[in-house]
PDB file of C-alpha atoms in Angstrom:
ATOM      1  CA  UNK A 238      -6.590 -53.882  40.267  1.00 78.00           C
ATOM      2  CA  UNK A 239      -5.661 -50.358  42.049  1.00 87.00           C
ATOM      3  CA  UNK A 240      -6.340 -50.702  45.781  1.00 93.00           C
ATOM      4  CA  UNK A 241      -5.344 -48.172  48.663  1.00 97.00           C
ATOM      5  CA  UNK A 242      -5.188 -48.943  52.049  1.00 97.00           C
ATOM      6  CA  UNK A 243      -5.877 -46.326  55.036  1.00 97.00           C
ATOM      7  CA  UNK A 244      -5.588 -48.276  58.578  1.00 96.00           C
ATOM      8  CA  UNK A 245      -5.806 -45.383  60.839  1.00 96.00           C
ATOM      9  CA  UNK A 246      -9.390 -44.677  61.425  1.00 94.00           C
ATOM     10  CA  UNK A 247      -8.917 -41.578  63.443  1.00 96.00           C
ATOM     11  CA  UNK A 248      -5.570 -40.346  64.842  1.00 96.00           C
ATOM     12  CA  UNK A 249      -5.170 -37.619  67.669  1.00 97.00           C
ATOM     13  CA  UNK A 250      -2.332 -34.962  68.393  1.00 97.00           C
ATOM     14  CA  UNK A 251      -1.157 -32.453  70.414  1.00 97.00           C
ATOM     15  CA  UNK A 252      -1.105 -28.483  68.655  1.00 97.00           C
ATOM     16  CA  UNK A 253       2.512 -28.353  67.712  1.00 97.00           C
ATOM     17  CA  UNK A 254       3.143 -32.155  66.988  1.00 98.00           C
ATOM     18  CA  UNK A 255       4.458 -33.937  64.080  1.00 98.00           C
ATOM     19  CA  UNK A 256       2.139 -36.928  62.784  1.00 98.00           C
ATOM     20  CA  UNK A 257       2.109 -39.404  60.592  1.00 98.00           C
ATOM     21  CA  UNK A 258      -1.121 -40.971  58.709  1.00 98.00           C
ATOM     22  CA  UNK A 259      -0.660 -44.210  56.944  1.00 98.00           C
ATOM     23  CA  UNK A 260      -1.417 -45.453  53.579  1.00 98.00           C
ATOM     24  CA  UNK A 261      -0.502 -48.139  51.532  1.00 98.00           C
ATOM     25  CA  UNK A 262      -1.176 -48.757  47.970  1.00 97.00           C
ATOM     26  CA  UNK A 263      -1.160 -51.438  45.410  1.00 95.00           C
ATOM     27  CA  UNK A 264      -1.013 -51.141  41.976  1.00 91.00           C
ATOM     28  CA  UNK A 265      -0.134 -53.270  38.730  1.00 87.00           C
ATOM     29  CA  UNK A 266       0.441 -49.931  36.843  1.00 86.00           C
ATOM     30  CA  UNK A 267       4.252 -48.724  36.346  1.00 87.00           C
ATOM     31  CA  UNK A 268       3.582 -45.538  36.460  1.00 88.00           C
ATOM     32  CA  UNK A 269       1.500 -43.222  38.862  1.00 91.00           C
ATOM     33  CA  UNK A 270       0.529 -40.671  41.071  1.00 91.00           C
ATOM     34  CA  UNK A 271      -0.125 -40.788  44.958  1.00 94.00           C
ATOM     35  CA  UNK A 272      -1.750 -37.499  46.183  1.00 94.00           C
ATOM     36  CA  UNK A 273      -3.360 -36.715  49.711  1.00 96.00           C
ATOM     37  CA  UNK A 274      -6.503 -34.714  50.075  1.00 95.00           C
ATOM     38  CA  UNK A 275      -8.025 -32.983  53.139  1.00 96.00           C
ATOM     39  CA  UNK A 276     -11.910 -33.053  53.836  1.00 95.00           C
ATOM     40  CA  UNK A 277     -12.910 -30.221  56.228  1.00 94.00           C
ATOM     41  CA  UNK A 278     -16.290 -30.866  58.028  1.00 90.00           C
ATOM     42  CA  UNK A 279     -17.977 -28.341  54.992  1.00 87.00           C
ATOM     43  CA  UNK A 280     -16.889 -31.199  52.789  1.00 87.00           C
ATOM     44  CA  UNK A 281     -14.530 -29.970  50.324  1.00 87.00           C
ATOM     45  CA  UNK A 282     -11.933 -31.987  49.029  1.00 90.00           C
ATOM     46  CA  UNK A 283      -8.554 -29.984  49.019  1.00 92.00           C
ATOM     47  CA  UNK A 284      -5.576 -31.170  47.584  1.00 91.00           C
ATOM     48  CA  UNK A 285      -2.937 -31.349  49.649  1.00 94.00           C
ATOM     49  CA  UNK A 286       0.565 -32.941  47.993  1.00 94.00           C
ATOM     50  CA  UNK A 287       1.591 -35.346  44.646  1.00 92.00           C
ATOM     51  CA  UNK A 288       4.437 -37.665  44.350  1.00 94.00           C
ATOM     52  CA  UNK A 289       4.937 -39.364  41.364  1.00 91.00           C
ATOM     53  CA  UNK A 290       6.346 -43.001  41.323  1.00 92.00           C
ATOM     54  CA  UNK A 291       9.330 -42.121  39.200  1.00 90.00           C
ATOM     55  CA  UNK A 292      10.021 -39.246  40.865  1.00 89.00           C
ATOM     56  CA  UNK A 293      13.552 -39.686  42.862  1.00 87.00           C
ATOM     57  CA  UNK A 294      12.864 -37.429  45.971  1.00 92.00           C
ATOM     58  CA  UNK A 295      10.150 -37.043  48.668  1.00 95.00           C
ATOM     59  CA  UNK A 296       7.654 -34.711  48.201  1.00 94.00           C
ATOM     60  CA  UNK A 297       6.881 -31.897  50.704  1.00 95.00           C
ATOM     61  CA  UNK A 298       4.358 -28.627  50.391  1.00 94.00           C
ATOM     62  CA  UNK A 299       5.066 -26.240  53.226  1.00 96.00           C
ATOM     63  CA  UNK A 300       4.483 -28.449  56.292  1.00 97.00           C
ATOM     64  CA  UNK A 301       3.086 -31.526  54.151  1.00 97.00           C
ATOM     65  CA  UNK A 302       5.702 -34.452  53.625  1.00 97.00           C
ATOM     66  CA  UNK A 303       5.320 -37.218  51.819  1.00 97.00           C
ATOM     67  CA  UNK A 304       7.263 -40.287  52.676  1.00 97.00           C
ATOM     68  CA  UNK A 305       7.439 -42.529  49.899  1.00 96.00           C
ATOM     69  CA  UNK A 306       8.781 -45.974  50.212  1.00 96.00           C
ATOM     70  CA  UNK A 307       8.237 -47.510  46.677  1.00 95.00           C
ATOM     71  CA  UNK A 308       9.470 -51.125  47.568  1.00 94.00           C
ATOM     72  CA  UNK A 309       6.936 -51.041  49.925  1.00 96.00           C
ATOM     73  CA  UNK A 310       4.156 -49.448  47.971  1.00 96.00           C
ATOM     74  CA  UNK A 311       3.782 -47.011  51.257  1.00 97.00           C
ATOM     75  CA  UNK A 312       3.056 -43.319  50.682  1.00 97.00           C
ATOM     76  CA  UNK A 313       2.401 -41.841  54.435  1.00 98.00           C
ATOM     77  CA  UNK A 314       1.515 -38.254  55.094  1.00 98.00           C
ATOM     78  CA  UNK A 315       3.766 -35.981  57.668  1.00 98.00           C
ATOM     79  CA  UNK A 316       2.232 -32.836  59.061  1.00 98.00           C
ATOM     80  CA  UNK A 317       4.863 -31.120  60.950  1.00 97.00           C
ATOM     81  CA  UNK A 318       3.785 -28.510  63.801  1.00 96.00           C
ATOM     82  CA  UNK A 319      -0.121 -29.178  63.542  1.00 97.00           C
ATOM     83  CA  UNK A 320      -2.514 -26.408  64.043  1.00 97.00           C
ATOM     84  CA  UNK A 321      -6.265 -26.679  65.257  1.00 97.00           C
ATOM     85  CA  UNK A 322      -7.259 -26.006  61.856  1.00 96.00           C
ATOM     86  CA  UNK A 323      -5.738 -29.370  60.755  1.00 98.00           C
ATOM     87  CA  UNK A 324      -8.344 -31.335  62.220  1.00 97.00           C
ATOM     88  CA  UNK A 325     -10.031 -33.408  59.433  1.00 97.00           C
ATOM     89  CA  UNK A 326     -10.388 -36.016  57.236  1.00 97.00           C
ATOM     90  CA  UNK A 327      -7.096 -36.796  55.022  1.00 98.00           C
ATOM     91  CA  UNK A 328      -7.606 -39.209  51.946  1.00 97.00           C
ATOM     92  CA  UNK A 329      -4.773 -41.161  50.038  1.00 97.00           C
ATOM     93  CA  UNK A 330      -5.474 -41.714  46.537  1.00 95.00           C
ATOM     94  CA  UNK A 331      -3.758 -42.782  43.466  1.00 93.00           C
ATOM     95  CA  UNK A 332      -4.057 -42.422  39.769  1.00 88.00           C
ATOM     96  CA  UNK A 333      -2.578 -44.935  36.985  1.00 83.00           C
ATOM     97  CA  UNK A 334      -1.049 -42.986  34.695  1.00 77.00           C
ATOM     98  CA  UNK A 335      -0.640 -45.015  32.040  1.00 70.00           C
ATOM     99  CA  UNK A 336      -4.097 -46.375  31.617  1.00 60.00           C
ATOM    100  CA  UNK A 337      -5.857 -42.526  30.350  1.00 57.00           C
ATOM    101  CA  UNK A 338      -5.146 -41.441  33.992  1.00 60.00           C
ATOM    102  CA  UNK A 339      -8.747 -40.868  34.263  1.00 72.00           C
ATOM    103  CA  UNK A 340      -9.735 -42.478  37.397  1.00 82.00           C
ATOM    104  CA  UNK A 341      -8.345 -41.967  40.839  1.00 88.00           C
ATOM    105  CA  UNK A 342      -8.772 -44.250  43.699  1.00 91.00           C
ATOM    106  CA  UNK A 343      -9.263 -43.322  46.767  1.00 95.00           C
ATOM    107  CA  UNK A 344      -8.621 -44.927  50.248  1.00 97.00           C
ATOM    108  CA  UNK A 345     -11.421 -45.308  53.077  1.00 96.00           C
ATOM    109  CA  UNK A 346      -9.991 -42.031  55.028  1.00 97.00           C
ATOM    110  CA  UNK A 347      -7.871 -40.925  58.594  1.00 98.00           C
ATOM    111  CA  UNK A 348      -9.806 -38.652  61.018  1.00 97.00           C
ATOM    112  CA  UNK A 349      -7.159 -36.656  62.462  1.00 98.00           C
ATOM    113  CA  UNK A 350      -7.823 -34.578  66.059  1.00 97.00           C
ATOM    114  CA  UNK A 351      -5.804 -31.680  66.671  1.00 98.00           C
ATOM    115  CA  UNK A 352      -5.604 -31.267  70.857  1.00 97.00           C
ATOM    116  CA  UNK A 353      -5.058 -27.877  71.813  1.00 94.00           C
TER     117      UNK A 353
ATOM    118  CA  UNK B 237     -10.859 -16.580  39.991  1.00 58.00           C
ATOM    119  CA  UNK B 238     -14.424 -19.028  41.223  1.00 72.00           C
ATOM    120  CA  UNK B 239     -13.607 -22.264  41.919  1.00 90.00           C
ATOM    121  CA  UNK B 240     -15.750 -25.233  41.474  1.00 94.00           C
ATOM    122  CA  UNK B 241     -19.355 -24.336  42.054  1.00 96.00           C
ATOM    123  CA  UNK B 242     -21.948 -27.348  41.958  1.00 97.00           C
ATOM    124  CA  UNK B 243     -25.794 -27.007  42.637  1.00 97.00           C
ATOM    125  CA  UNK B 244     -27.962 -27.743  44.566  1.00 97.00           C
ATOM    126  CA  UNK B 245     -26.174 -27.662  48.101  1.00 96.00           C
ATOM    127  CA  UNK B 246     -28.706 -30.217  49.031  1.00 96.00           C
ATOM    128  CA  UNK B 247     -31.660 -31.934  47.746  1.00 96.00           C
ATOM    129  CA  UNK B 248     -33.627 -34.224  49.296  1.00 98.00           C
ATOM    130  CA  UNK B 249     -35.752 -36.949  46.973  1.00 98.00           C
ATOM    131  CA  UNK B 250     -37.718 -39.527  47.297  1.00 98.00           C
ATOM    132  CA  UNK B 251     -37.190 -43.285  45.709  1.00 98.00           C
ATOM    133  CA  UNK B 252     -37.810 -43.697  42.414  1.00 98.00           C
ATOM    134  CA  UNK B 253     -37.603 -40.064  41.113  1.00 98.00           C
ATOM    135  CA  UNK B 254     -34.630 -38.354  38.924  1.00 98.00           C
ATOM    136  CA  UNK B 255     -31.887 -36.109  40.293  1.00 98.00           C
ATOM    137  CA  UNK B 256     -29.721 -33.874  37.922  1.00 98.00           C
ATOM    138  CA  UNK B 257     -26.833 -32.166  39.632  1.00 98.00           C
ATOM    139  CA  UNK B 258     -24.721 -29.591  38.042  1.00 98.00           C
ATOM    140  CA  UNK B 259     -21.138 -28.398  38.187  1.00 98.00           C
ATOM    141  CA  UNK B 260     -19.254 -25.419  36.843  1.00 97.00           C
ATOM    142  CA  UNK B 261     -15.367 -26.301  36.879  1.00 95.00           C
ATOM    143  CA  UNK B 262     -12.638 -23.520  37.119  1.00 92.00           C
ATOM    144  CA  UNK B 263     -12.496 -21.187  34.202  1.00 90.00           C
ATOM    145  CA  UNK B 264      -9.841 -23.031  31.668  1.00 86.00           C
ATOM    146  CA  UNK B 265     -10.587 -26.421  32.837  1.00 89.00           C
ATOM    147  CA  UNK B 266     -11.652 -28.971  30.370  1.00 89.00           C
ATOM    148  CA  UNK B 267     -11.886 -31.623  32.628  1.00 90.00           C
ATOM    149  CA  UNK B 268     -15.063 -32.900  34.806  1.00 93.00           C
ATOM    150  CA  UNK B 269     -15.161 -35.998  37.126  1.00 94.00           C
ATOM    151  CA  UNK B 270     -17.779 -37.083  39.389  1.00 96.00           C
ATOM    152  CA  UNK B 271     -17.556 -38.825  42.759  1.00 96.00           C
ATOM    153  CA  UNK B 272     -19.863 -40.441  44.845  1.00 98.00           C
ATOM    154  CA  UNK B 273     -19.143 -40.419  48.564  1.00 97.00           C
ATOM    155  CA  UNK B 274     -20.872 -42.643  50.770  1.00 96.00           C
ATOM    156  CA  UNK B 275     -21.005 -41.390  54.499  1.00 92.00           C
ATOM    157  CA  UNK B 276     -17.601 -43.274  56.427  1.00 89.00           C
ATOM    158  CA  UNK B 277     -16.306 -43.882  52.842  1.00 93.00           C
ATOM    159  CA  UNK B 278     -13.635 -42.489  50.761  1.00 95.00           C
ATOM    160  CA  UNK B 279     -14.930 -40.672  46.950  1.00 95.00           C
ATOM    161  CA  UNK B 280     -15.953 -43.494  44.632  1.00 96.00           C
ATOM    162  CA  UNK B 281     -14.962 -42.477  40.591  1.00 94.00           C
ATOM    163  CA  UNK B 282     -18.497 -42.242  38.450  1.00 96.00           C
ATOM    164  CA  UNK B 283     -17.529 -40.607  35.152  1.00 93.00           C
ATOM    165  CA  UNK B 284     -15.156 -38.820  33.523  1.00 92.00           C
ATOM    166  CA  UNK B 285     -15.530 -35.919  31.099  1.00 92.00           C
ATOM    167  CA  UNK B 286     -13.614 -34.150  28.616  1.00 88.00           C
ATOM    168  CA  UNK B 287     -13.770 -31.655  25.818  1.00 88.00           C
ATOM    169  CA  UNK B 288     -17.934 -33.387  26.018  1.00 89.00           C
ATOM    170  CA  UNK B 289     -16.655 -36.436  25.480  1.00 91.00           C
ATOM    171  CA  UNK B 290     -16.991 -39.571  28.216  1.00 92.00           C
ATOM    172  CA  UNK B 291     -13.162 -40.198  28.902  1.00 88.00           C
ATOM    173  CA  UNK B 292     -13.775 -42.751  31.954  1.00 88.00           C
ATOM    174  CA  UNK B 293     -16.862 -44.727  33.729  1.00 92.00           C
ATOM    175  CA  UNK B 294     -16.746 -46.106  36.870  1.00 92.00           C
ATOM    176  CA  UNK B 295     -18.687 -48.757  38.317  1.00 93.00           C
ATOM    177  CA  UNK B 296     -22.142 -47.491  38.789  1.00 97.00           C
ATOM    178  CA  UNK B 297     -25.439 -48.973  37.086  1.00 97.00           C
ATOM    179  CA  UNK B 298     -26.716 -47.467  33.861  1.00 97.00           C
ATOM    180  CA  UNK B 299     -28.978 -45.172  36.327  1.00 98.00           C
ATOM    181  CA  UNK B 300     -26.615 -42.631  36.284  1.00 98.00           C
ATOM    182  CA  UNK B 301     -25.633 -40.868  33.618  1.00 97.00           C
ATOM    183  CA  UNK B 302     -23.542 -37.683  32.550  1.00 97.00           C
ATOM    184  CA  UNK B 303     -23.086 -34.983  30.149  1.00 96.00           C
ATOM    185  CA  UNK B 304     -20.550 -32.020  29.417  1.00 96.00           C
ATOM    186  CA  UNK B 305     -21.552 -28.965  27.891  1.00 96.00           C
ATOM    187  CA  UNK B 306     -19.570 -26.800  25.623  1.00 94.00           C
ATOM    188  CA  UNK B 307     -18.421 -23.918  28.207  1.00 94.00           C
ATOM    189  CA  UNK B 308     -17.493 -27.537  30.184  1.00 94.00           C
ATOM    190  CA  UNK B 309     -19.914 -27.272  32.344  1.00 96.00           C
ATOM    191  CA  UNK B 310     -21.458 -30.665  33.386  1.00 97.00           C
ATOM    192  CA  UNK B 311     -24.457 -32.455  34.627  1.00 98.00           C
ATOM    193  CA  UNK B 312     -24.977 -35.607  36.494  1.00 98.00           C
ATOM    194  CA  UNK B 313     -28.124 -37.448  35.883  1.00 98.00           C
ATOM    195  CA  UNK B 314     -29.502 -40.481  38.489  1.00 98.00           C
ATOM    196  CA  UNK B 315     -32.834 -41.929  37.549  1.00 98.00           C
ATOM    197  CA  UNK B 316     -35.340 -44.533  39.440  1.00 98.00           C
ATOM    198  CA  UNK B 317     -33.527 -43.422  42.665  1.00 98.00           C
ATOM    199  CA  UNK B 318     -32.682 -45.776  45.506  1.00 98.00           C
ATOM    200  CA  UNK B 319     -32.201 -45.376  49.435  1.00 97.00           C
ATOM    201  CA  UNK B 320     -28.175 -46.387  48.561  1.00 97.00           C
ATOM    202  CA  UNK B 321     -27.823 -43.012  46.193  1.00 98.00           C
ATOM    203  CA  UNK B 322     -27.722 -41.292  49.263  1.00 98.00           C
ATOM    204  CA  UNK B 323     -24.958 -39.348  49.133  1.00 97.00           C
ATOM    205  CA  UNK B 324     -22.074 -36.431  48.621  1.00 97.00           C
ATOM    206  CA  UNK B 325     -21.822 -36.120  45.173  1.00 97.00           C
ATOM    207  CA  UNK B 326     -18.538 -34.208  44.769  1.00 96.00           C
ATOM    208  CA  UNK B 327     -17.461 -32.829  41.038  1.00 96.00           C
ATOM    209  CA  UNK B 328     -13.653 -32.018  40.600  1.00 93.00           C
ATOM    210  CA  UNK B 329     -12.098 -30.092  37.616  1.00 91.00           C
ATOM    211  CA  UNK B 330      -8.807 -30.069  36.480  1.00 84.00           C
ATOM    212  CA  UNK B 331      -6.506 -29.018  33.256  1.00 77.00           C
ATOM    213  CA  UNK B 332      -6.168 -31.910  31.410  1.00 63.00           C
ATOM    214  CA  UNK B 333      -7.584 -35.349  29.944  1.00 54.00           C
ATOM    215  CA  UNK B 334      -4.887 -37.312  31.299  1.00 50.00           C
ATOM    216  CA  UNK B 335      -4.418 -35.155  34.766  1.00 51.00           C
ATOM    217  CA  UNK B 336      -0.851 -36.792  35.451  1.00 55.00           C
ATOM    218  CA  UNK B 337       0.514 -35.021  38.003  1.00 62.00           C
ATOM    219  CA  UNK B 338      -2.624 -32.718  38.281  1.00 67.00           C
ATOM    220  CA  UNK B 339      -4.760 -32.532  41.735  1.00 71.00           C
ATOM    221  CA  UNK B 340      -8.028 -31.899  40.934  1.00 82.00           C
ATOM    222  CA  UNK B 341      -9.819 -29.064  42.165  1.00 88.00           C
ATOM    223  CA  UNK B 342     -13.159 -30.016  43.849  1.00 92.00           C
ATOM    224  CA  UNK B 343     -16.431 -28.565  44.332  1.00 93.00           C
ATOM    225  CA  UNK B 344     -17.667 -28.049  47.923  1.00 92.00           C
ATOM    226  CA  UNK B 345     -20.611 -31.390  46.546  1.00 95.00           C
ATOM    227  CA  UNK B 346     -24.201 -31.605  46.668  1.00 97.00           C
ATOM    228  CA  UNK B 347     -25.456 -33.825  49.753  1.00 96.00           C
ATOM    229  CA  UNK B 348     -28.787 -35.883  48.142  1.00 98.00           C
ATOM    230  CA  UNK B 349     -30.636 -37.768  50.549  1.00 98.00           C
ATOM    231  CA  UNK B 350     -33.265 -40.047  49.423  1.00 98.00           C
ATOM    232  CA  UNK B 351     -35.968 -40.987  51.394  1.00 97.00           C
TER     233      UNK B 351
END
């Protein structure tokens, strides 16, 4: 069974930080996709970043990292220099891609608070 | 280019009576999938759609239901509504049937309350 794991409920930082949301993953699948999504309070999802598990280096979008750590099935989120607008809800999800890759998992969510 | 556009915004219903939802995905996009989000929770998978064919179900009761349409377009259909349906119902589109290394693209959801 696909699980992922999100232990931060809600996370604060100062405008201009780096921070790091957690999320762990578990997965009998040897192949698939991690991705992060961001949930405004209008409720849109909006992808964010992707990192497959074959892929060799870290992903990063602008001032999204991802920092994967395959032996330990961790794929955490960086946002570097965060901005008021960054407040939100972040997912982790994952998708098997060997099995149809038709059905992403999600984790239970981070509420992040940007501090101006 | 529109992006995702689902309907209603919100709908409120009472138990027992049928919802039908809609969602237009991004012009080119064969795909449809339809989440469920429970308030505090993250998206739960309910179907997947594409080129009108059922590609995935999730684990929801035979109360829901789904169809795709040929300009992809897509409805979600709950019957005999309960107090737990209450929800976000968030549609995503994307390019393919096996999405790989796609992110979908969601809609902004319809929030159904049933009372």
């Amino acid at each position: 069974a696909q699980k992922i794991t999100q232990t931060q409920p809600g996370m604060f930082v100062q405008e201009k930080e780096a921070v790091t949301l957690d999320c762990t993953y578990d997965t009998s699948d040897p192949s698939y996709g991690l991705f992060w999504y961001k949930q405004p309070s209008s409720g849109e999802m909006i992808f964010l970043i992707y990192q497959g598990s074959y892929d060799q280096q870290n992903a990063t979008e602008g001032r999204y990292s991802l920092n994967f750590q395959k032996a330990r099935k961790s794929a955490n989120l960086v946002i570097s220099a965060s901005q008021l607008g960054d407040s939100a809800m972040y997912f982790c999800a994952m998708r098997g891609l060997n099995t149809g890759g038709f059905k992403t998992i999600f984790g239970a969510g981070t509420r992040l608070f940007v501090k101006a | 280019d529109a992006g995702v556009t689902q309907s209603p915004t919100h709908l409120i219903k009472t138990r027992g009576q049928h919802v039908t939802l809609r969602c237009s995905p991004i012009s080119g996009h064969k795909s449809v999938s339809w989440y469920q989000q429970v308030l505090g929770q993250g998206p739960q998978f309910i179907f997947q759609y594409y080129e009108k064919e059922e590609r995935g179900r999730g684990n929801f009761p035979d109360r829901f239901s789904a169809r795709q349409f040929p300009n992809y377009s897509s409805e979600l259909n709950v019957n005999a509504l309960l107090l737990g349906d209450s929800a976000l119902y968030l549609c995503a589109s994307s390019t393919t049937r096996s999405q790989g290394a796609d992110g979908y693209t969601f809609g902004s959801g319809t929030r159904l309350t049933v009372v």
